[in-house]
Short mmCIF file of C-alpha atoms and ligand atoms in Angstrom, two decimals:
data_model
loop_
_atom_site.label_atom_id
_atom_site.label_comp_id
_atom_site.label_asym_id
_atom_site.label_seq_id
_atom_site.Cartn_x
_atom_site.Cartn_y
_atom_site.Cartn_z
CA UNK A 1 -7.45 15.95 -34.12
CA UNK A 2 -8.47 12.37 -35.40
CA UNK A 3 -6.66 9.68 -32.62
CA UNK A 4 -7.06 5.73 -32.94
CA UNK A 5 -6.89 3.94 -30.00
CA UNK A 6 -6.43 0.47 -30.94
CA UNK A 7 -7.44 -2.13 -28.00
CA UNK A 8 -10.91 -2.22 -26.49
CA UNK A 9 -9.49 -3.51 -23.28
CA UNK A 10 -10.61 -1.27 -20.28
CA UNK A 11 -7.76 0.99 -21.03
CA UNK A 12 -7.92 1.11 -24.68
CA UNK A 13 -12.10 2.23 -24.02
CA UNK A 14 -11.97 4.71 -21.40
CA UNK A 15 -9.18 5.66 -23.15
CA UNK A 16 -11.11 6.47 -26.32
CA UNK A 17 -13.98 8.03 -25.11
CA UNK A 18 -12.32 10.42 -22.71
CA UNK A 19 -10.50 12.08 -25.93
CA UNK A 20 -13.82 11.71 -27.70
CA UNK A 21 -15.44 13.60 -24.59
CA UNK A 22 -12.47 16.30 -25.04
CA UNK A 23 -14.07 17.06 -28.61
CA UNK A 24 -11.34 14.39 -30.88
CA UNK A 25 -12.61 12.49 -33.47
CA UNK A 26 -11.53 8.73 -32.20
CA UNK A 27 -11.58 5.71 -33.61
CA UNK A 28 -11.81 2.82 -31.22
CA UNK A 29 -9.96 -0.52 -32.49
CA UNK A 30 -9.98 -4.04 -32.43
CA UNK A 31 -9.66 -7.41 -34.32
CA UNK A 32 -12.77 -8.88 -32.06
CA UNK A 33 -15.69 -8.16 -34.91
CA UNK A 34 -18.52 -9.29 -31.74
CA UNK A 35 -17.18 -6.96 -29.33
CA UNK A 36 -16.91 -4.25 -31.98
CA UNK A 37 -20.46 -4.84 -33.13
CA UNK A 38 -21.68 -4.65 -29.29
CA UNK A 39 -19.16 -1.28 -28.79
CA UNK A 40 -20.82 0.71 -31.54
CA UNK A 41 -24.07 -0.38 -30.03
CA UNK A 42 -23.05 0.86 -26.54
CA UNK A 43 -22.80 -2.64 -25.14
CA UNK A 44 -19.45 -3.03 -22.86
CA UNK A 45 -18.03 -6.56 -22.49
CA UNK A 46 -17.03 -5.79 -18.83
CA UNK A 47 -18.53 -3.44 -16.00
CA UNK A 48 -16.59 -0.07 -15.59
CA UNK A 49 -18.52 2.60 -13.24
CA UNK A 50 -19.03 5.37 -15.90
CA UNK A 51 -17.98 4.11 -18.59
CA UNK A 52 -21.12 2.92 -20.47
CA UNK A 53 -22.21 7.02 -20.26
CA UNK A 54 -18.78 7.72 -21.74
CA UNK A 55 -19.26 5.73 -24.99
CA UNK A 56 -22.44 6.22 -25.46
CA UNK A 57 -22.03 10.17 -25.40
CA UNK A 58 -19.30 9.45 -27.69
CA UNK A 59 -21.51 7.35 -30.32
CA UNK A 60 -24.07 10.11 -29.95
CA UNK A 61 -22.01 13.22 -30.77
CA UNK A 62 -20.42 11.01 -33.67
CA UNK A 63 -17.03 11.69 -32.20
CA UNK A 64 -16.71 8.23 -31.17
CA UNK A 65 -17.21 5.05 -33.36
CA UNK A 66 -15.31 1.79 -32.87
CA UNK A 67 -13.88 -0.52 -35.96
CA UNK A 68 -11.72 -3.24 -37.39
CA UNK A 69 -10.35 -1.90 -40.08
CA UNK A 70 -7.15 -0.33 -39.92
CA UNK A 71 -7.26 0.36 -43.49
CA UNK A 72 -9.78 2.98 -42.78
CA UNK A 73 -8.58 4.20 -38.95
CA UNK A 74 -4.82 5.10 -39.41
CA UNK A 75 -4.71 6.90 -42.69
CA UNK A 76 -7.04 9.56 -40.99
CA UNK A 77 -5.09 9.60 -37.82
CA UNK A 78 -2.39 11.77 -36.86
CA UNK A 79 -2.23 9.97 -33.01
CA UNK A 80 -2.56 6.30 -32.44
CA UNK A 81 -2.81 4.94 -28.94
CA UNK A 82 -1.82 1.27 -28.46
CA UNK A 83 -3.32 -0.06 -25.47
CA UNK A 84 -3.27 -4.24 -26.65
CA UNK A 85 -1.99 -6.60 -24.25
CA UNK A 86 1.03 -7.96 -22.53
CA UNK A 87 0.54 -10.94 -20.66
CA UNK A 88 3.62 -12.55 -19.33
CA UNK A 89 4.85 -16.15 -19.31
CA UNK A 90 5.02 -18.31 -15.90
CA UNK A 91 8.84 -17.19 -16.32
CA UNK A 92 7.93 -13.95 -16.48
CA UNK A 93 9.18 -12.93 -19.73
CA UNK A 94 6.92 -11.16 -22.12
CA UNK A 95 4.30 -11.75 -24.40
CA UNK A 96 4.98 -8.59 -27.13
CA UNK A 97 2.90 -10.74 -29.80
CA UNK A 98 -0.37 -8.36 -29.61
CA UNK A 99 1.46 -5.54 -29.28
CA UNK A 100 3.88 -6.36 -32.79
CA UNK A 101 1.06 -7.23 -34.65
CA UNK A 102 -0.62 -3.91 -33.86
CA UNK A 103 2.28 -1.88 -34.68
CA UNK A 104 2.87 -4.06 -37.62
CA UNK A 105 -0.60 -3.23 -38.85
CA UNK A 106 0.06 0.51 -38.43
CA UNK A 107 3.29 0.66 -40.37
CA UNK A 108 0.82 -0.08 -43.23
CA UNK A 109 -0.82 2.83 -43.18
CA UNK A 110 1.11 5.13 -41.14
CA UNK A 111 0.95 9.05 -42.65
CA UNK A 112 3.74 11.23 -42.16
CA UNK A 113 4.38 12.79 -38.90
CA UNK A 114 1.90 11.21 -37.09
CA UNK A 115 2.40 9.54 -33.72
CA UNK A 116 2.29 6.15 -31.90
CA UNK A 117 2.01 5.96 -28.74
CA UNK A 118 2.54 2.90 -26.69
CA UNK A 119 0.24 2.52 -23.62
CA UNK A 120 0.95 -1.04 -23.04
CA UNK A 121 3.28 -1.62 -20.18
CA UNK A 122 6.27 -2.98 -22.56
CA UNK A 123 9.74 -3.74 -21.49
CA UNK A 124 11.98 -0.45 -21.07
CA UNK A 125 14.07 -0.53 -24.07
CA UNK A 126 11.99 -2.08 -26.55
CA UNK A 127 11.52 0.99 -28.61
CA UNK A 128 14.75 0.44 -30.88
CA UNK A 129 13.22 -3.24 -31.64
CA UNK A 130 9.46 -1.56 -32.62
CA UNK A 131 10.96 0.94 -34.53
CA UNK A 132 13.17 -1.27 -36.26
CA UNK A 133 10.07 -3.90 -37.18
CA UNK A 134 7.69 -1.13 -38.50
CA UNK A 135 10.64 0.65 -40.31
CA UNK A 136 10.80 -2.63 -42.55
CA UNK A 137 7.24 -2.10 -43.31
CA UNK A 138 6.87 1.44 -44.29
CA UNK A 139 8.86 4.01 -45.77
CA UNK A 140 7.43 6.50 -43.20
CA UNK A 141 9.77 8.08 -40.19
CA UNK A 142 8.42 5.93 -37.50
CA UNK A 143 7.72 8.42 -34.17
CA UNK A 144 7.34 5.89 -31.08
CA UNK A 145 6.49 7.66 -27.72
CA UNK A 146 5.41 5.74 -24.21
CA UNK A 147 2.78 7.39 -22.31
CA UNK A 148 2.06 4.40 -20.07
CA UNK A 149 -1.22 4.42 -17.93
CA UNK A 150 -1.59 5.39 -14.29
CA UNK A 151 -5.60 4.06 -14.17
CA UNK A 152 -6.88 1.63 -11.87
CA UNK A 153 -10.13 -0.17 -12.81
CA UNK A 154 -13.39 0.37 -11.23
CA UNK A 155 -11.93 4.20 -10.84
CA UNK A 156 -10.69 4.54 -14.66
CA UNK A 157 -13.36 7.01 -16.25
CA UNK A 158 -12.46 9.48 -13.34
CA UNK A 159 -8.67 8.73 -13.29
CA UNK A 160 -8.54 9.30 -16.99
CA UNK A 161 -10.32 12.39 -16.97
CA UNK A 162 -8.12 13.82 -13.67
CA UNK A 163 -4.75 11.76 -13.90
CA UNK A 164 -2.53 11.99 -10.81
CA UNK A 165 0.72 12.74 -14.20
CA UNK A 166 1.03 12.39 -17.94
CA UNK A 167 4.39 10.70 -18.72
CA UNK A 168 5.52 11.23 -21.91
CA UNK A 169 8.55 9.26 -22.92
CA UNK A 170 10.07 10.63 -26.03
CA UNK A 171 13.33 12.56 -27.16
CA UNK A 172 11.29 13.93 -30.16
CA UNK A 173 10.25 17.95 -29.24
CA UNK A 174 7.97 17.79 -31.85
CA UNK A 175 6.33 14.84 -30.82
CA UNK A 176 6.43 16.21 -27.17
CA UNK A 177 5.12 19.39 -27.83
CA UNK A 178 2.01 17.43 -29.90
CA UNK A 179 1.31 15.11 -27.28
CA UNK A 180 1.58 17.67 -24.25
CA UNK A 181 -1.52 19.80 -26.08
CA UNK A 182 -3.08 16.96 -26.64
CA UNK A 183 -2.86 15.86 -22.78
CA UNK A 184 -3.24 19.52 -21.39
CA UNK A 185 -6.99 19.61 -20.92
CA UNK A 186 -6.90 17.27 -18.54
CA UNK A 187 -5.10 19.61 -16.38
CA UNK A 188 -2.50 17.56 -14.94
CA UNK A 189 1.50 17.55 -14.34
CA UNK A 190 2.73 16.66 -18.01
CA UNK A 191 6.78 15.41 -18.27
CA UNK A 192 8.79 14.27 -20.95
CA UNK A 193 11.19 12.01 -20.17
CA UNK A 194 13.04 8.70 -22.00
CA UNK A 195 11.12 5.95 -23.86
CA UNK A 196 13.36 3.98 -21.51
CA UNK A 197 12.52 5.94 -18.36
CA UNK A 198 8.77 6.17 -18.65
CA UNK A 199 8.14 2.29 -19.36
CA UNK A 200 10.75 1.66 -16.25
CA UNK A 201 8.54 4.24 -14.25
CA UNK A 202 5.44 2.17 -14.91
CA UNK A 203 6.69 -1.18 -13.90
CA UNK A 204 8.33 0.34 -10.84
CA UNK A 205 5.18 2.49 -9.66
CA UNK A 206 3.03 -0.39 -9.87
CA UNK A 207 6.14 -2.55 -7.89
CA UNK A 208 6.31 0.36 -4.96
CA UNK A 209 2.64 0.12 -4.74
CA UNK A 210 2.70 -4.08 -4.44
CA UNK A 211 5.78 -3.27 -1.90
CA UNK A 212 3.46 -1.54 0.60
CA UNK A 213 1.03 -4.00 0.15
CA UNK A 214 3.07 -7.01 1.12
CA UNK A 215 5.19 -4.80 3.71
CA UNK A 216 1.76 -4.39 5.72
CA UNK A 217 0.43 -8.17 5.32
CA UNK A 218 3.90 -8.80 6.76
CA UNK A 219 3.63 -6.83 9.52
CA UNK A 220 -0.31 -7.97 9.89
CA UNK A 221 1.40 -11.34 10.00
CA UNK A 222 4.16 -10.52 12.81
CA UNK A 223 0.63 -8.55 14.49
CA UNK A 224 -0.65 -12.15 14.43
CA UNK A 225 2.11 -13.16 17.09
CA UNK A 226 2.79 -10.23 19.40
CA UNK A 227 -0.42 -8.55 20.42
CA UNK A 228 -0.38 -5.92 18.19
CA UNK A 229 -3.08 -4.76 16.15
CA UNK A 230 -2.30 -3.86 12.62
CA UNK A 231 -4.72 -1.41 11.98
CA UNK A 232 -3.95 0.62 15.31
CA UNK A 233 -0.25 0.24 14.00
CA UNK A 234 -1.22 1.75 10.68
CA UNK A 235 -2.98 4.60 12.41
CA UNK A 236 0.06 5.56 14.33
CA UNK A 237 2.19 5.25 11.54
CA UNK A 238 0.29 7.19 9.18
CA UNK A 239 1.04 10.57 10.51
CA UNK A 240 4.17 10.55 9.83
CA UNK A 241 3.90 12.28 5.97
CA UNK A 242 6.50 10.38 4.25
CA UNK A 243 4.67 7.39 5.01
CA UNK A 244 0.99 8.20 4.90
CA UNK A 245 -2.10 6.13 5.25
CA UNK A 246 -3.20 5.53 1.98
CA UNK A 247 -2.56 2.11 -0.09
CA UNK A 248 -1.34 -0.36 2.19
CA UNK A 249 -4.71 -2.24 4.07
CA UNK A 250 -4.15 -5.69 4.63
CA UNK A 251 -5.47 -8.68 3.18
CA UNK A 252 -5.16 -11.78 1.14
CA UNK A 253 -2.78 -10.03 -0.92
CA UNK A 254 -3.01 -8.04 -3.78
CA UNK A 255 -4.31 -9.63 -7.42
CA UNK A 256 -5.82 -8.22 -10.72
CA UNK A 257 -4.16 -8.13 -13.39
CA UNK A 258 -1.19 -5.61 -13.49
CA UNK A 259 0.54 -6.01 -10.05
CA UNK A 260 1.15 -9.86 -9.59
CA UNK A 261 2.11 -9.60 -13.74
CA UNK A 262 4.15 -6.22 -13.54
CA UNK A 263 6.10 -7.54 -10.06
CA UNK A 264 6.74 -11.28 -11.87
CA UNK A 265 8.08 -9.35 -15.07
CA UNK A 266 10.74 -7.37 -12.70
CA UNK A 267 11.73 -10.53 -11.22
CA UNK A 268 12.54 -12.03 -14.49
CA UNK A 269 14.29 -9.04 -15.62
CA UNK A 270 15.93 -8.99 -12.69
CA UNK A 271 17.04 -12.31 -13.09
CA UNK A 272 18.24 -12.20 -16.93
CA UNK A 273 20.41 -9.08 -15.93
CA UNK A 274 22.08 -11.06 -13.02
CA UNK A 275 20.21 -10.72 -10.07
CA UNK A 276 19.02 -13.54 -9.24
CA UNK A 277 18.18 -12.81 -5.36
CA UNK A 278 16.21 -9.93 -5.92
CA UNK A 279 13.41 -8.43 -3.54
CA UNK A 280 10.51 -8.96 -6.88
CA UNK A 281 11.26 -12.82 -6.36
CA UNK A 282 10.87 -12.70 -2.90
CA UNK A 283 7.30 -10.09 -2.51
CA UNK A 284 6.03 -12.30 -5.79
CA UNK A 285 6.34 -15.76 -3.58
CA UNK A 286 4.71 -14.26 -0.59
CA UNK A 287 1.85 -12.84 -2.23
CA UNK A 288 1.50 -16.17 -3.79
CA UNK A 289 1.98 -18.49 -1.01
CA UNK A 290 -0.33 -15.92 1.55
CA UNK A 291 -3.75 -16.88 0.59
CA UNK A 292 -2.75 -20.79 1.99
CA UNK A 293 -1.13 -19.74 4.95
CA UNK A 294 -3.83 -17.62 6.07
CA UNK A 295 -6.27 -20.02 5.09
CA UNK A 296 -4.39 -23.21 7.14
CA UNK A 297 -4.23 -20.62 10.22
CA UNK A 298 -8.17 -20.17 9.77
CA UNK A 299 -8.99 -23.81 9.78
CA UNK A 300 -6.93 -24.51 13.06
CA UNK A 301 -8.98 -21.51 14.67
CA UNK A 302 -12.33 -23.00 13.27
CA UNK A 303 -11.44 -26.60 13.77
CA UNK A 304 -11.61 -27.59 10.12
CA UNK A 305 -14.45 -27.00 7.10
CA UNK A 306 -15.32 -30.96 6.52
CA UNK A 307 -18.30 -31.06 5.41
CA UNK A 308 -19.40 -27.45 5.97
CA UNK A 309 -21.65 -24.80 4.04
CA UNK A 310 -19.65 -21.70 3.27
CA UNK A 311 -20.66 -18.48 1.86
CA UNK A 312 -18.16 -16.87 0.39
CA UNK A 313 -18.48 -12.81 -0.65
CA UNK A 314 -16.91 -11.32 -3.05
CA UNK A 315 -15.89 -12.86 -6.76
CA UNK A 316 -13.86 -10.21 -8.49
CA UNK A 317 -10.13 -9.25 -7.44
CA UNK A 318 -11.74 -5.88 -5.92
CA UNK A 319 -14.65 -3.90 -5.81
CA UNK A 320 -16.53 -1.97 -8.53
CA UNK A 321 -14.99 -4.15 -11.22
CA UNK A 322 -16.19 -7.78 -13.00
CA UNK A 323 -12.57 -8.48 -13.54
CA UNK A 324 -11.43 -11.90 -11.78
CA UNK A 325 -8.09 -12.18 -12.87
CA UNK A 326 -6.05 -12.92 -10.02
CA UNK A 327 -9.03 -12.47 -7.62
CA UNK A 328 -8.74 -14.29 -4.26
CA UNK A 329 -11.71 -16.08 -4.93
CA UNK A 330 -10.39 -18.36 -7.11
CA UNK A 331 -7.69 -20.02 -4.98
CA UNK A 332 -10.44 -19.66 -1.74
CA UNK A 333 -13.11 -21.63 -3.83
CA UNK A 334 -10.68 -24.97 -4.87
CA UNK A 335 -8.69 -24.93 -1.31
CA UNK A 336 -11.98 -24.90 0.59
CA UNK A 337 -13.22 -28.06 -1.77
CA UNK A 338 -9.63 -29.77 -1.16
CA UNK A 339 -10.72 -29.64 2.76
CA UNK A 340 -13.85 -31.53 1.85
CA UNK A 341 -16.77 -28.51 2.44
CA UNK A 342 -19.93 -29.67 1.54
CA UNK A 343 -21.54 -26.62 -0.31
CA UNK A 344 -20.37 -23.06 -1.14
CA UNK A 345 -22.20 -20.21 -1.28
CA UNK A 346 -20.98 -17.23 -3.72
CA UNK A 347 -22.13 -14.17 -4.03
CA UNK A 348 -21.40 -10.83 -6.22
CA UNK A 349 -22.48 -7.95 -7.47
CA UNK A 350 -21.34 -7.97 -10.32
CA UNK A 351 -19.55 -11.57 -11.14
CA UNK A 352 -21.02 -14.44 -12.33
CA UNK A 353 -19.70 -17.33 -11.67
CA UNK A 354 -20.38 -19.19 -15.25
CA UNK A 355 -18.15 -16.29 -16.38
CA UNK A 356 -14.99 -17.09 -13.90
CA UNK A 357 -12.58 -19.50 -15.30
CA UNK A 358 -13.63 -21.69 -12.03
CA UNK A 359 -16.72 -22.96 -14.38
CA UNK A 360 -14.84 -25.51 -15.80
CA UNK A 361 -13.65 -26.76 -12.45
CA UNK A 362 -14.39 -30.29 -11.45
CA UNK A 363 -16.56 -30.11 -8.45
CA UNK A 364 -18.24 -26.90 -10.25
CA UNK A 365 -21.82 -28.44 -8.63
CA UNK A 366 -20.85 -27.99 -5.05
CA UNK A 367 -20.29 -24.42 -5.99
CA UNK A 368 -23.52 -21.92 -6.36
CA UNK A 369 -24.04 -18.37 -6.71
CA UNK A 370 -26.54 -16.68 -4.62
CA UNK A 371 -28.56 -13.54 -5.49
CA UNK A 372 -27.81 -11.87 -3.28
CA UNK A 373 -26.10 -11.78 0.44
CA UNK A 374 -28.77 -13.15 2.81
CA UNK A 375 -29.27 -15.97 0.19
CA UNK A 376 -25.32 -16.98 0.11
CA UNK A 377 -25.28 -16.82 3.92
CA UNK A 378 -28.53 -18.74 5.04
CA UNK A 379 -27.58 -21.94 7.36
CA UNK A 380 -23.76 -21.42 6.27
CA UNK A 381 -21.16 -22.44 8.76
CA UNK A 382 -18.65 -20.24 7.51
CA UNK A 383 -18.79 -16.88 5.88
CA UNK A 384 -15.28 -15.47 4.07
CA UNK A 385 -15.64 -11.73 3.33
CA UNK A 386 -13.18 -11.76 0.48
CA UNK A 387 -14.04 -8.50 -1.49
CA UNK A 388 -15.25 -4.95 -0.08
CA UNK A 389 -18.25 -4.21 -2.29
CA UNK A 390 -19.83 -1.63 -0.41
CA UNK A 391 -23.14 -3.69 -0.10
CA UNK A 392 -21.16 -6.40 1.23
CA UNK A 393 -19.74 -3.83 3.98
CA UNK A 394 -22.47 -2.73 4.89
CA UNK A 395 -24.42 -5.81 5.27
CA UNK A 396 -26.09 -6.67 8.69
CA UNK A 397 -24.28 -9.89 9.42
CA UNK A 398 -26.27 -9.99 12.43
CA UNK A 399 -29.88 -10.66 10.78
CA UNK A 400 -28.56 -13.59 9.40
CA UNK A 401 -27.12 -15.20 12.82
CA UNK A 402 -27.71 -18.96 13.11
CA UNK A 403 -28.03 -19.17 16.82
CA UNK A 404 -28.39 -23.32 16.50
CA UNK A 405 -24.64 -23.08 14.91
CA UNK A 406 -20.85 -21.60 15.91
CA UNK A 407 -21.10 -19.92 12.81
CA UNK A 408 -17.26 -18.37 12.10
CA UNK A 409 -16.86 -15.41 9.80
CA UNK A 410 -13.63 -14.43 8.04
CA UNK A 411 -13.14 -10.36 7.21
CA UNK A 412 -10.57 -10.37 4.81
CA UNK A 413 -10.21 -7.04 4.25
CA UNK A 414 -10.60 -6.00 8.09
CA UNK A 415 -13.83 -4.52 6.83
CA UNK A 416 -16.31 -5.48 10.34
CA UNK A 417 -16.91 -4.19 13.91
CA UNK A 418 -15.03 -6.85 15.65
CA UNK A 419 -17.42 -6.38 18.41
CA UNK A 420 -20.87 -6.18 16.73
CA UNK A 421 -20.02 -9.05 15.32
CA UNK A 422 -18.48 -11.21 18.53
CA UNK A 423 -21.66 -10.11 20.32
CA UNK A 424 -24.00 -11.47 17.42
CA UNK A 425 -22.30 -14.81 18.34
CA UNK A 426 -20.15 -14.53 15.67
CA UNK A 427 -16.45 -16.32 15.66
CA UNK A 428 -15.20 -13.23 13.94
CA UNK A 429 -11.44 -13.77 12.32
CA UNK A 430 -9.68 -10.95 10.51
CA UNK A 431 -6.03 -9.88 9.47
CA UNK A 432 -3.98 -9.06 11.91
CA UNK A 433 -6.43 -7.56 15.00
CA UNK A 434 -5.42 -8.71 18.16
CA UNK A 435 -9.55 -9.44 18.63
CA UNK A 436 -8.04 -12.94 17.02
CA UNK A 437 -6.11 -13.57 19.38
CA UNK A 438 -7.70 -11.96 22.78
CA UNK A 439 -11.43 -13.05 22.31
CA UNK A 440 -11.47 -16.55 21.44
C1 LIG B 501 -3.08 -0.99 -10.48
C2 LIG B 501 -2.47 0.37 -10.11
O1 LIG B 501 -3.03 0.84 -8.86
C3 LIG B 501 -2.72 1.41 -11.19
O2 LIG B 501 -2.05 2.63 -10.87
C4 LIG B 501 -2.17 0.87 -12.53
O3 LIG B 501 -2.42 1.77 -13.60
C5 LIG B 501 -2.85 -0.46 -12.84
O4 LIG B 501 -2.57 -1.39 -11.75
C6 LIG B 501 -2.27 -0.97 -14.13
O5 LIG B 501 -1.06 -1.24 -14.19
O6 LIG B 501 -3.00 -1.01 -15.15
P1 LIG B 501 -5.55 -2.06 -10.37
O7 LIG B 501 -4.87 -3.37 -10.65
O8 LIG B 501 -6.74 -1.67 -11.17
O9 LIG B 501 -4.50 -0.84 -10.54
O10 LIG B 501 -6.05 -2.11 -8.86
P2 LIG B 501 -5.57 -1.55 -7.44
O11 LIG B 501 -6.65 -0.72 -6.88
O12 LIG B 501 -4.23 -0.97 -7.50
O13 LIG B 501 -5.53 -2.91 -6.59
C7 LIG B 501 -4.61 -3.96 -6.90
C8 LIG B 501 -4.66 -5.02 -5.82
O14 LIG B 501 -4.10 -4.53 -4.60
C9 LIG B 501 -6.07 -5.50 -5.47
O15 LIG B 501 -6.02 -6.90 -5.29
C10 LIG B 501 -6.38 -4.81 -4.18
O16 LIG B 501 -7.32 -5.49 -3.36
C11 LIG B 501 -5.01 -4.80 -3.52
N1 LIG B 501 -4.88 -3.73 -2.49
C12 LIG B 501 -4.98 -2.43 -2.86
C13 LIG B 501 -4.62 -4.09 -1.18
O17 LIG B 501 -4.51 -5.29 -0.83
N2 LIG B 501 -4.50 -3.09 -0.24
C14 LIG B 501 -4.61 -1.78 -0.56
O18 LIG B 501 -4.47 -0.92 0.35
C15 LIG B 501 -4.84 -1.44 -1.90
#
């Protein structure tokens, strides 16, 4: 089968060459000439474990190439992926421009009885509006389907390849029945269900998976208080199998770009339909306000950062990624400068700081990146722990102990031995352990 998947967005890539890998001819898409150029070349604009293997087996076998011409890609296609973006405005509402002008684009070309399928997350219910646009376009029955995407990044070669589901969402058997053999290699649970349905699905899997998140930085919170130790309350609670003890560690809250987005989107929807106290509005303002609160409680502990050196760890919103949108870092970075620190220390594996959109910041030259971890933490007063790369994990904290300073660390992401740490003279500060409260 020949498939377009227009979008060379992390989705729209692994996307692309995991069909190519399961022996389709694919087009890859985009308007971005540059990042087309670099794509057929094997060059990825952004780190994705596996992913640079992917394409280029892809480009080898010739079942992979990547282009801007649509002219070209959808005539020869009989299933076209969109997988553009859909940011959302600070009300929430949102931004369908990329994903019109793609479908827009199509019409033009569309052959009979071929396919699109919508991977962007999209409003449930905008079907009857695309279909209606494209249908003034071309002559051609227009077959929409949703299949929206389960993938998290720096996991999204091996996600794609072994999916947890494949929703289809689609009243069309014929389109079903094309898209199901199309999905079946990859071996997992395949539904159909309603356009409607599938894109509601997607915005409320991601919103049940922010919901655990901020339940547990709540309770980390109330930990904070009572002598209770979140992660010993986690344990205990996991057995019990309709909670579990997967996807709900605490930390600064969650970011990237899909749950903060997908969670303000509900609220606003939530709010144009009439419901205007809604739980969205209420987990979106927490997760916002959480990384101040938790830094204010820090500075009382440590007795204020004026005029400190501070290494802080960990640039991207998680590990095994160079995405930064949302990350923690950049709220950390400006609040620490608003409290007057002298220097900052970052370090990453992956991110560089010219590339965050913290370059442009005013008091950029107090900020520098560090090769590596030793190099970020030398002589600094303060150490945050903001991201669990492995490497930063696994770093002995302990070499690095300033014994002619009351160095403090902060572990984020309740990473650290409280007590390898205490007895390297840390001040060790985490989320929710009692060690906060019982060791000072
Ligand atoms: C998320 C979903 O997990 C995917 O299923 C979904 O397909 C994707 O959004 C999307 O809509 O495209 P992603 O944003 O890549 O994937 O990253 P996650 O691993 O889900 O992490 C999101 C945030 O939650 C991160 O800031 C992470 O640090 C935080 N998190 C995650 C926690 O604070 N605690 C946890 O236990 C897990």
């Amino acid at each position: 089968m020949t498939i377009t998947v227009i979008g060379t967005g992390f989705v729209g890539v692994v996307t692309a060459g995991v069909f190519a890998e399961l022996g389709h001819q694919v087009y890859g898409l985009d308007i971005d000439q540059k990042k087309i150029a670099s794509l057929n070349q094997g060059d990825l604009p952004f780190f994705e474990p596996e992913l640079k293997e992917l394409v280029l087996a892809g480009l080898q076998t010739k079942r992979l190439q990547f282009t801007t011409d649509y002219q070209v890609a959808i005539p020869d296609s009989q299933v076209i992926f969109v997988c553009v973006g859909t940011p959302s405005a600070d009300s929430g509402a949102v931004d369908l421009t990329y994903v019109e002008s793609a479908l827009l684009e199509v019409a033009k070309y569309l052959i009979p009885e071929a396919i699109v399928v919508v991977k962007s997350t999209v409003p449930p219910g905008s079907f009857d509006h695309f279909a209606k646009i494209m249908q003034e376009v071309t002559k051609v029955p227009v077959a929409l389907a949703s299949a929206p995407e389960f993938l998290r990044e720096g996991s999204a070669v091996s996600e794609t390849r072994h999916p947890s589901r494949v929703v289809i969402g689609t009243t069309d058997d014929r389109v079903f029945t094309i898209l199901r053999n199309l999905h079946q290699p990859l071996g997992a649970p395949i539904l159909q269900i309603s356009p409607a349905s599938a894109q509601m699905g997607k915005y409320a899997a991601n919103a049940y998976l922010a919901t655990r998140i901020t339940f547990i930085n709540q309770i980390a919170d109330l930990c904070q208080h009572n002598g209770a130790d979140i992660e010993e309350v986690i344990k205990s609670m996991g057995f019990d199998p309709r909670i579990g003890n997967h996807f709900w560690y605490p930390g600064l809250g969650y970011g990237g770009s899909c749950f903060p987005k997908d969670v303000k989107e509900l609220a606003y929807f939530s709010r144009t339909v009439g419901y205007g106290d809604n739980w969205f509005n209420s987990m979106q303002e927490f997760n916002e306000g959480r990384i101040t609160r938790i830094l204010d409680d820090v500075l009382v502990k440590v007795g204020g950062v004026d005029g400190q050196k501070i290494a802080v760890l960990g640039l991207s919103f998680k590990p095994n990624t160079d995405d930064t949108r949302e990350a923690p870092a950049l709220k950390v970075i400006p609040y620490l400068l608003q409290k007057g620190v002298a220097q900052i220390q970052v370090y990453d594996p992956q991110v560089q700081l010219s590339r965050t959109p913290f370059a442009n910041h005013s008091e950029i030259d107090q900020v520098n990146q560090s090769t590596n971890i030793a190099q970020a933490c030398q002589d600094a007063d303060g150490i945050i722990l903001l991201i669990e790369w492995p490497e930063i994990v696994e770093f002995e904290y302990s070499q690095i102990r300033n014994k002619s300073k009351n160095q403090w660390l902060l572990d984020a992401r309740n990473q650290l031995d409280p007590q390898a740490l205490s007895d390297a003279g840390f001040q060790y500060l985490s989320i929710g352990r009692t060690w906060n409260k019982s060791h000072e």
